[in-house]
CSV table of C-alpha atoms in Angstrom, one decimal:
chain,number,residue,atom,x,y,z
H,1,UNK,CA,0.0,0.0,0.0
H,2,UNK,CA,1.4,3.3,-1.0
H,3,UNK,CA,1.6,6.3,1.8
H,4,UNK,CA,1.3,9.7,1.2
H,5,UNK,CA,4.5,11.4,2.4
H,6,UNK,CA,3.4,14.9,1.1
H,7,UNK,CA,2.5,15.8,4.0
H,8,UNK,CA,5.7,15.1,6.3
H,9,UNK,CA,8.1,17.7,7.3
H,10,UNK,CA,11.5,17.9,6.1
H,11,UNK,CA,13.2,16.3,9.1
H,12,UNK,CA,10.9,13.3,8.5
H,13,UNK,CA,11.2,13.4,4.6
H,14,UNK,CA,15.3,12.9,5.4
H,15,UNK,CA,14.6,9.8,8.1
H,16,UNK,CA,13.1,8.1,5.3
H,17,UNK,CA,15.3,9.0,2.4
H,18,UNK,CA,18.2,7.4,4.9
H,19,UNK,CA,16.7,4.1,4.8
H,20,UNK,CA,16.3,4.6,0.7
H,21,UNK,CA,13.3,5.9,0.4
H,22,UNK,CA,12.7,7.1,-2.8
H,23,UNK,CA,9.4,8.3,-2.9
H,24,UNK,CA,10.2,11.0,0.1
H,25,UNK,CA,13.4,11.9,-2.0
H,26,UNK,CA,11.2,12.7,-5.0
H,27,UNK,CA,8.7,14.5,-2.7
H,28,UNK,CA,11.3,16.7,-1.3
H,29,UNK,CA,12.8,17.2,-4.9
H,30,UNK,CA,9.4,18.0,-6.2
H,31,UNK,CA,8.8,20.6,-2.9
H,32,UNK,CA,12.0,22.8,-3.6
H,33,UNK,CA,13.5,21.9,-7.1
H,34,UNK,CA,12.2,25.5,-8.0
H,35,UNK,CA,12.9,27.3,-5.4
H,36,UNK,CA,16.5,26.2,-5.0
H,37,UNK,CA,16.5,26.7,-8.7
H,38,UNK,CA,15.6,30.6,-8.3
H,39,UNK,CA,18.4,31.3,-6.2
H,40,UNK,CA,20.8,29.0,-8.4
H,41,UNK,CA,19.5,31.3,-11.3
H,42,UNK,CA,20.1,34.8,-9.6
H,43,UNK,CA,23.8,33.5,-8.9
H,44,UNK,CA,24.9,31.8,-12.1
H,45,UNK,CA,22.6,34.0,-14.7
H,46,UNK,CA,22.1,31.0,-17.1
H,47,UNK,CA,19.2,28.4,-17.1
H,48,UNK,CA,20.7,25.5,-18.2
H,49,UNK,CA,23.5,25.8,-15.4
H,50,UNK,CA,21.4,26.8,-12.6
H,51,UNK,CA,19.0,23.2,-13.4
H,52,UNK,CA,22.4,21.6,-13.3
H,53,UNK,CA,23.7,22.8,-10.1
H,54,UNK,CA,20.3,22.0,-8.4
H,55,UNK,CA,20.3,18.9,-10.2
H,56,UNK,CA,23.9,18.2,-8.4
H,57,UNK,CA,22.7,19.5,-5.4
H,58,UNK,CA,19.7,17.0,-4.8
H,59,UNK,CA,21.5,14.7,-6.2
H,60,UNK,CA,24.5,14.9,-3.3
H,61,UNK,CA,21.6,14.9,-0.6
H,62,UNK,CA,21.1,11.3,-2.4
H,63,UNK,CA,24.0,9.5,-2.3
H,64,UNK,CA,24.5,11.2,1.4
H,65,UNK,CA,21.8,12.2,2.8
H,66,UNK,CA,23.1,12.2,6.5
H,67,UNK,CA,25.5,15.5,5.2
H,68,UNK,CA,22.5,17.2,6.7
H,69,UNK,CA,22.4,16.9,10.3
H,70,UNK,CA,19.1,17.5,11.8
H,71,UNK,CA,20.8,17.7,15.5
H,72,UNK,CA,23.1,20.5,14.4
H,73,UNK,CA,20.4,22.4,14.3
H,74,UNK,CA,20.0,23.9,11.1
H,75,UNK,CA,16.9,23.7,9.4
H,76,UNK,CA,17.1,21.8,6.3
H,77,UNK,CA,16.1,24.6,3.6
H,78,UNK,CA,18.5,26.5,5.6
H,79,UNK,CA,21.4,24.6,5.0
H,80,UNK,CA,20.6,23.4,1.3
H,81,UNK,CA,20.4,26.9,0.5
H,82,UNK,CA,24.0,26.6,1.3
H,83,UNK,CA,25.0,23.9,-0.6
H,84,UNK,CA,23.4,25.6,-3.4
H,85,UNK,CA,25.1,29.1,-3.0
H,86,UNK,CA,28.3,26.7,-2.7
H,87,UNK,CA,28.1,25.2,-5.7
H,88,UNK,CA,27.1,28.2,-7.4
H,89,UNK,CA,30.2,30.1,-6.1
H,90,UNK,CA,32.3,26.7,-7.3
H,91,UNK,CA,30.7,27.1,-11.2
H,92,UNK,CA,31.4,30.7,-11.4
H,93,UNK,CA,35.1,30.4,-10.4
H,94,UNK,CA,35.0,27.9,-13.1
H,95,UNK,CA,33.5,29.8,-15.5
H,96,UNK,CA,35.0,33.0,-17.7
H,97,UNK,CA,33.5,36.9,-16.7
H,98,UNK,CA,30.9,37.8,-18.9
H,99,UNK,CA,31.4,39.7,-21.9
H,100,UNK,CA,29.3,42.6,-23.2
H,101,UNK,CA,27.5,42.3,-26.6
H,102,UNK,CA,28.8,44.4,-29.5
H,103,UNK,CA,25.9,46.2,-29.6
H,104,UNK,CA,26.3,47.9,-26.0
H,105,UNK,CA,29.3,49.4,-26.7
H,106,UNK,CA,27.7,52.6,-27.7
H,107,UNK,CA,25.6,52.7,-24.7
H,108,UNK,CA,29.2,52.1,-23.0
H,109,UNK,CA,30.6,55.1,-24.4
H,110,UNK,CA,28.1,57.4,-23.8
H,111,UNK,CA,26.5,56.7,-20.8
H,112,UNK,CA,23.7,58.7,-20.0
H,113,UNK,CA,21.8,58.4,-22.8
H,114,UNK,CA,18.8,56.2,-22.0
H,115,UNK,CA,16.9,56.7,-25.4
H,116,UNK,CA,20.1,54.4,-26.8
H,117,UNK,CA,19.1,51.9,-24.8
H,118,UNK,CA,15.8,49.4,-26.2
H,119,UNK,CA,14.6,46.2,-23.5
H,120,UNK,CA,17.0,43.9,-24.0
H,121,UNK,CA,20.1,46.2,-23.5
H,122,UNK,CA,18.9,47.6,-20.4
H,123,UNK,CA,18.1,43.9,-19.1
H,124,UNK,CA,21.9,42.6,-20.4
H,125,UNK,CA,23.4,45.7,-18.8
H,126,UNK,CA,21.6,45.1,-15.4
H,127,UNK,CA,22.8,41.6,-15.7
H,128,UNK,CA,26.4,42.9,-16.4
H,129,UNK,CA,26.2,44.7,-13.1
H,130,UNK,CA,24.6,42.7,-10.8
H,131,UNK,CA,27.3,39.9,-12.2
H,132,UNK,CA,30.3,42.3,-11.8
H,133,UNK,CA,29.4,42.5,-7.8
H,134,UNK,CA,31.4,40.6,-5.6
H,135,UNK,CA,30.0,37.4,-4.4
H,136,UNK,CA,29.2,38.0,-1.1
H,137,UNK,CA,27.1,41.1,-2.2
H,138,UNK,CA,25.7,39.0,-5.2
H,139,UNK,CA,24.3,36.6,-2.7
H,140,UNK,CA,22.8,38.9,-0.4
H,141,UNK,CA,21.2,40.9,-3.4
H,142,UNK,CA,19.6,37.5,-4.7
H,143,UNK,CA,18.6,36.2,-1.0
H,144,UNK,CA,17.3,39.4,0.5
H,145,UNK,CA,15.8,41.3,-2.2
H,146,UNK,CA,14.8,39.1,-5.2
H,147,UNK,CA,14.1,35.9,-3.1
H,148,UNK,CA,12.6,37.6,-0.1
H,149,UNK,CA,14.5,36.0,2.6
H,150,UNK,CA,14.6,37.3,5.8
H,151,UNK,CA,18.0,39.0,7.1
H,152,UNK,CA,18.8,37.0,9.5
H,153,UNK,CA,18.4,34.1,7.7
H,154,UNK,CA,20.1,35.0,4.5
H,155,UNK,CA,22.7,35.7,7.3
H,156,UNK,CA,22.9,32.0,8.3
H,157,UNK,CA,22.7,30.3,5.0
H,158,UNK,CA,25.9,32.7,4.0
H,159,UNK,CA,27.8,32.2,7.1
H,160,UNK,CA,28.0,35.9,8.2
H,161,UNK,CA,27.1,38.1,10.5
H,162,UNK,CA,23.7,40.1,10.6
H,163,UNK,CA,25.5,43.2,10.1
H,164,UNK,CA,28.1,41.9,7.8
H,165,UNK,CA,25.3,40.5,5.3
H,166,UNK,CA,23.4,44.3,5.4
H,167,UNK,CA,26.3,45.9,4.7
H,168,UNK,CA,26.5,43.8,2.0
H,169,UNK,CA,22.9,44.7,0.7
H,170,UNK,CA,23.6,48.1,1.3
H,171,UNK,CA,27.1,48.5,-0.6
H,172,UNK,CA,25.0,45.8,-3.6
H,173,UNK,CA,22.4,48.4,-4.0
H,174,UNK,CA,24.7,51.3,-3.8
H,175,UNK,CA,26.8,50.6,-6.9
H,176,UNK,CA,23.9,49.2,-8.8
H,177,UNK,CA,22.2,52.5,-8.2
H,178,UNK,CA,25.5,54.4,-9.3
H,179,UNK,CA,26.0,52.4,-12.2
H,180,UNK,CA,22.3,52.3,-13.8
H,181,UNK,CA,22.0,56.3,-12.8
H,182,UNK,CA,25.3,56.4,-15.1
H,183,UNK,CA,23.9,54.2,-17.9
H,184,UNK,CA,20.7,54.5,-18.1
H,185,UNK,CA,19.9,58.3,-17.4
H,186,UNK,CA,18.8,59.8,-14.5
H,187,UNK,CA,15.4,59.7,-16.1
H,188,UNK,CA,15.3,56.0,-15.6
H,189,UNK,CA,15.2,56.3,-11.3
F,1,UNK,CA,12.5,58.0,18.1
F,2,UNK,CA,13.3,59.9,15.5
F,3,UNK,CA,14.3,58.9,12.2
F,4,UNK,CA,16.3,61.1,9.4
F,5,UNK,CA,16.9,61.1,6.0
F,6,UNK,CA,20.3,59.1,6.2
F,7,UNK,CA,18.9,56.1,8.5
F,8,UNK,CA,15.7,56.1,6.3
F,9,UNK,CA,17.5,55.6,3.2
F,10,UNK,CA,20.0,53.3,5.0
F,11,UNK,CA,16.8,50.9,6.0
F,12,UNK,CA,15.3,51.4,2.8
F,13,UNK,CA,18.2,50.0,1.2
F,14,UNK,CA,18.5,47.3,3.5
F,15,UNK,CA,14.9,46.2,4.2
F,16,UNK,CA,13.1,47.8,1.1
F,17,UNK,CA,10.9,49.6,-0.1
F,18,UNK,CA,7.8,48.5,1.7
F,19,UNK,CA,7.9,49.8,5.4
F,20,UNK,CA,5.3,47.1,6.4
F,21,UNK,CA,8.3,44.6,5.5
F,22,UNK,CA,10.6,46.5,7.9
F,23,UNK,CA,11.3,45.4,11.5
F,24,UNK,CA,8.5,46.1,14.0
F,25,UNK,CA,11.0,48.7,15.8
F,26,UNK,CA,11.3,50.6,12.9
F,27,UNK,CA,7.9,50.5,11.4
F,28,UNK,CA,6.0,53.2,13.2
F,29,UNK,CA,9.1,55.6,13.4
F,30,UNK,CA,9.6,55.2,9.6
F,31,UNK,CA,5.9,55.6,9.0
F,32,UNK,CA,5.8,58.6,11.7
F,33,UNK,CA,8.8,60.2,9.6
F,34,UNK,CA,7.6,59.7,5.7
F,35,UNK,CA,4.2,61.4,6.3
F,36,UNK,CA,5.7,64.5,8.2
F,37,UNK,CA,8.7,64.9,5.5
F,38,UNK,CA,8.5,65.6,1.9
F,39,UNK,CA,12.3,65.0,1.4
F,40,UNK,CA,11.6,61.3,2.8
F,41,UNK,CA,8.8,60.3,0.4
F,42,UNK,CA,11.0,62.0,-2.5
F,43,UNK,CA,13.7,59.3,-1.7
F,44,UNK,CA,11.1,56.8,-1.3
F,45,UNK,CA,10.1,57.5,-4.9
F,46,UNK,CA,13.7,57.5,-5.9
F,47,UNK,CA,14.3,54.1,-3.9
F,48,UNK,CA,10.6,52.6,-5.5
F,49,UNK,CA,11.9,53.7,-9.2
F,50,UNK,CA,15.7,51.8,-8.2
F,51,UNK,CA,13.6,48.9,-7.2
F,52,UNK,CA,11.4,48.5,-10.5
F,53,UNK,CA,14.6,48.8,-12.9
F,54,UNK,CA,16.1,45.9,-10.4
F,55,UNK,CA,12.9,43.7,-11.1
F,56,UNK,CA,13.6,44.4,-14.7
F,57,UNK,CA,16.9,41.3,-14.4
F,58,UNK,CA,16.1,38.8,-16.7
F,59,UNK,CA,14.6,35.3,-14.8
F,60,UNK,CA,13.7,32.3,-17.0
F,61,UNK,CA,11.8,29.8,-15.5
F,62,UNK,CA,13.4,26.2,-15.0
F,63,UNK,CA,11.8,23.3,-17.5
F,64,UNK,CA,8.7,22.4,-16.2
F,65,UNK,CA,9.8,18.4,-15.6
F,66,UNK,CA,13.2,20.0,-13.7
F,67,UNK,CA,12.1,17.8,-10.8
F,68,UNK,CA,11.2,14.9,-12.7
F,69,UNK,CA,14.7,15.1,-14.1
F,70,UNK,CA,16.1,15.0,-10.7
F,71,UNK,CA,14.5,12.3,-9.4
F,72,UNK,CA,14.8,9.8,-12.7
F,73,UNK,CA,18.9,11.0,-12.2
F,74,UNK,CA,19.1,9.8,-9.0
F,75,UNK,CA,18.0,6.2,-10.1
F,76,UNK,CA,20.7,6.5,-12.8
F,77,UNK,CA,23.7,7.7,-10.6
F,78,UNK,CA,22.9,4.8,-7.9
F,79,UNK,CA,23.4,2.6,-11.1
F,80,UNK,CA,26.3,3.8,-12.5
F,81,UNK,CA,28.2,4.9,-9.9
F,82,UNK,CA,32.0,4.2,-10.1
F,83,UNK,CA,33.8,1.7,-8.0
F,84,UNK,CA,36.5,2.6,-5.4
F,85,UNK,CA,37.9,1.2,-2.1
F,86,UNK,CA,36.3,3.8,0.1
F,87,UNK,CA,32.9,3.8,-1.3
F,88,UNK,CA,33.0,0.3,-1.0
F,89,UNK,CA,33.8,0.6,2.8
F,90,UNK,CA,31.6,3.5,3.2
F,91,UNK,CA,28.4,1.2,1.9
F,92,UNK,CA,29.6,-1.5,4.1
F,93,UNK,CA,29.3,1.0,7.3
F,94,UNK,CA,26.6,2.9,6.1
F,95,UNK,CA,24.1,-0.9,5.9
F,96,UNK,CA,25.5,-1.4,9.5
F,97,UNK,CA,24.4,2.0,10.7
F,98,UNK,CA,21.0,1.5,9.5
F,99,UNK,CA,18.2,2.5,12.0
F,100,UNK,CA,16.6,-1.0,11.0
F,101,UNK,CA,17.8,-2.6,14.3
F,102,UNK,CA,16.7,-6.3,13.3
F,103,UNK,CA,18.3,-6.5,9.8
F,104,UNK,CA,21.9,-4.8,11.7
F,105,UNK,CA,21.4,-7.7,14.2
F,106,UNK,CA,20.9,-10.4,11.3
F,107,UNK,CA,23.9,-9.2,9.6
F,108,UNK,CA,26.2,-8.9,12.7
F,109,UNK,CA,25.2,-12.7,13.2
F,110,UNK,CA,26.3,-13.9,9.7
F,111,UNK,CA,29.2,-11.9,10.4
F,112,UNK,CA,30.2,-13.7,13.3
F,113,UNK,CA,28.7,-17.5,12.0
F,114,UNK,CA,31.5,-16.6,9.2
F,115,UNK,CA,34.2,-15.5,11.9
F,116,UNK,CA,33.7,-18.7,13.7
F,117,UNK,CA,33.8,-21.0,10.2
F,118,UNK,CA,36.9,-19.5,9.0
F,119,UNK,CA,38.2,-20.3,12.8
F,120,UNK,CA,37.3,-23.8,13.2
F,121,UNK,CA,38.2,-24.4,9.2
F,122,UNK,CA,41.6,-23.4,10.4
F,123,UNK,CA,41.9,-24.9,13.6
F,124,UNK,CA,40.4,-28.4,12.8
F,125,UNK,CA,40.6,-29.1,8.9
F,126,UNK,CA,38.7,-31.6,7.6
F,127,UNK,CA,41.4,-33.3,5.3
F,128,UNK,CA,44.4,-33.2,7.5
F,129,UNK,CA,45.5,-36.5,9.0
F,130,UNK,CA,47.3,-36.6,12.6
F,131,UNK,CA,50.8,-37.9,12.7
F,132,UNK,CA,49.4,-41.0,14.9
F,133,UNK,CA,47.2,-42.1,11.8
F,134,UNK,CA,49.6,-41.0,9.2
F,135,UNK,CA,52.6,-44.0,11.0
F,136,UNK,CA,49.0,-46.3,11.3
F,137,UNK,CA,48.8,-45.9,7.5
F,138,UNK,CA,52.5,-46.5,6.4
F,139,UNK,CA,52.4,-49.5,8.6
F,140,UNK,CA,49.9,-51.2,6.5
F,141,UNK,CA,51.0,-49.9,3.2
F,142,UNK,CA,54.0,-51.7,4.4
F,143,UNK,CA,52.6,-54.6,6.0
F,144,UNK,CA,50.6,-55.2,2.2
F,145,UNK,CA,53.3,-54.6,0.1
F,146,UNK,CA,55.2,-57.3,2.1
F,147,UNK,CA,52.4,-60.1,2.1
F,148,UNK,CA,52.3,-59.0,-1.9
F,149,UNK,CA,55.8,-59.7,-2.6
């Protein structure tokens, strides 16, 4: 007779995926795939990576699944969020800087000048910035303001200190600000 | 207490643009302060505008069967994963330190039924033949070759 495990918590979920259960693996995978995914996405920038890194992720929590350790106390979408911003981290060292498309230069040269700029340049600008920011700010950018994570949380899943992780957001938002005042016109904010 | 113009935008940049969001500390005192000051809702309109262009960073949404993808991996990988010493340890431990108490004790008492075979195999072999019985054994040989010839 099949049970419905739905409805278990995640510390539950993980006793039974230590014995081998498979069905409370795929209902934790099917619970958070996207979630873990969005967060993936705001760090690497590129869809196909991001699926792969959660992909990696999950499948890690698979082959050993007592990594997570219920009596550490971490909550467990706590510390997957880490693994996840781990791995991330990992593939962008890994990977080259992003290059700007030909047709930004212009915009590059004469910044200022928002008419230049249609949709699509604005967005791959904005990703250009948000990419150029250090990692730590990157992180508490995607956590804090596009994911909606609570400070001190973000804090814990990054392994830094409350104020450490707002100074972060603040100094994240400060450059953006500078920069897309710079390249996209005051008019624009 | 009071709040000015640099701790509002410092919060605003930290917590956002929504003042509900903000820590219940903060909340009234932020509130309190937009309504009395026109410079504070001019750099909440600033802050709001920042905040719009932000949403404007490209998101694609993952495949639709992401998690499907996962899980059918996960069968794959237990398949094909590659042999090596410590993995093979590492299983053996991991079976022992299953919460399942009666299979741990079945397997602890093969264990030890093949411990005590491999003992007595090498204590007491079957095949081997005591010295006392090994002289019993030439004396007949020699005894029947005798009566033979």
């Amino acid at each position: 007779m099949d049970v419905d495990l739905t409805h278990l918590d995640d510390t539950l979920l993980l006793q039974h995926i230590r014995q081998g259960g498979r069905e409370a693996f795929a209902v934790l995978v099917n619970r958070y795939a996207d979630r873990f995914y969005r967060i993936a996405y705001r760090l690497v920038s590129s869809k196909d990576d991001a699926e792969d890194i959660v992909q990696e992720a999950f499948l890690k929590l698979w082959r050993r699944p007592k990594l997570w350790d219920p009596s550490k106390g971490a909550k467990f979408n706590t510390w997957f969020y880490k693994v996840v911003i781990n791995l991330c981290v990992d593939h962008q060292r890994k990977k080259r800087p992003l290059g700007l498309p030909q047709d930004m230069e212009m915009a590059d040269g004469n910044p200022g000048h928002d008419v230049l700029l249609d949709d699509h340049q604005r967005q791959s600008l904005l990703d250009r910035f948000i990419s150029d920011l250090p990692d730590r700010q990157r992180q508490a950018l995607a956590l804090c303001f596009y994911e909606g994570v609570s400070n001190h949380e973000a804090a814990d899943m990054m392994g830094v200190t409350l104020k450490a992780l707002q100074s972060s957001i603040m100094r994240a938002k400060t450059t953006l600000k500078k920069k897309v005042k710079l390249y996209f016109g005051g008019g624009s904010i | 207490m009071r709040m000015d113009p640099k701790q509002f935008r410092e919060y605003m940049l930290i917590y956002g643009t929504d003042i509900l969001n903000w820590p219940e500390d903060m909340r009234t005192p932020g509130l309190k302060a937009l309504k009395s000051s026109l410079e504070l809702q001019a750099i909440l309109e600033d802050e709001e505008r920042f905040e719009r262009v932000l949403r404007e960073s490209r998101y694609e949404d993952p495949d639709p069967d992401l998690a499907e993808r996962i899980i059918s991996a996960s069968l794959q990988k237990e398949d094909k994963r590659p042999y090596s010493v410590a993995g093979f340890f590492s299983d053996i431990f991991w079976e022992f330190g299953m919460p399942n108490r009666a299979l741990t004790a079945v397997s602890l008492s093969l264990l030890v039924a093949l411990i005590l075979g491999f003992a007595i195999g090498f204590f007491y072999p079957s095949g081997a033949i005591s010295s006392e019985q090994n002289q019993i054994n030439l004396e007949a040989f020699l005894y029947y070759e005798g009566d033979v010839l």
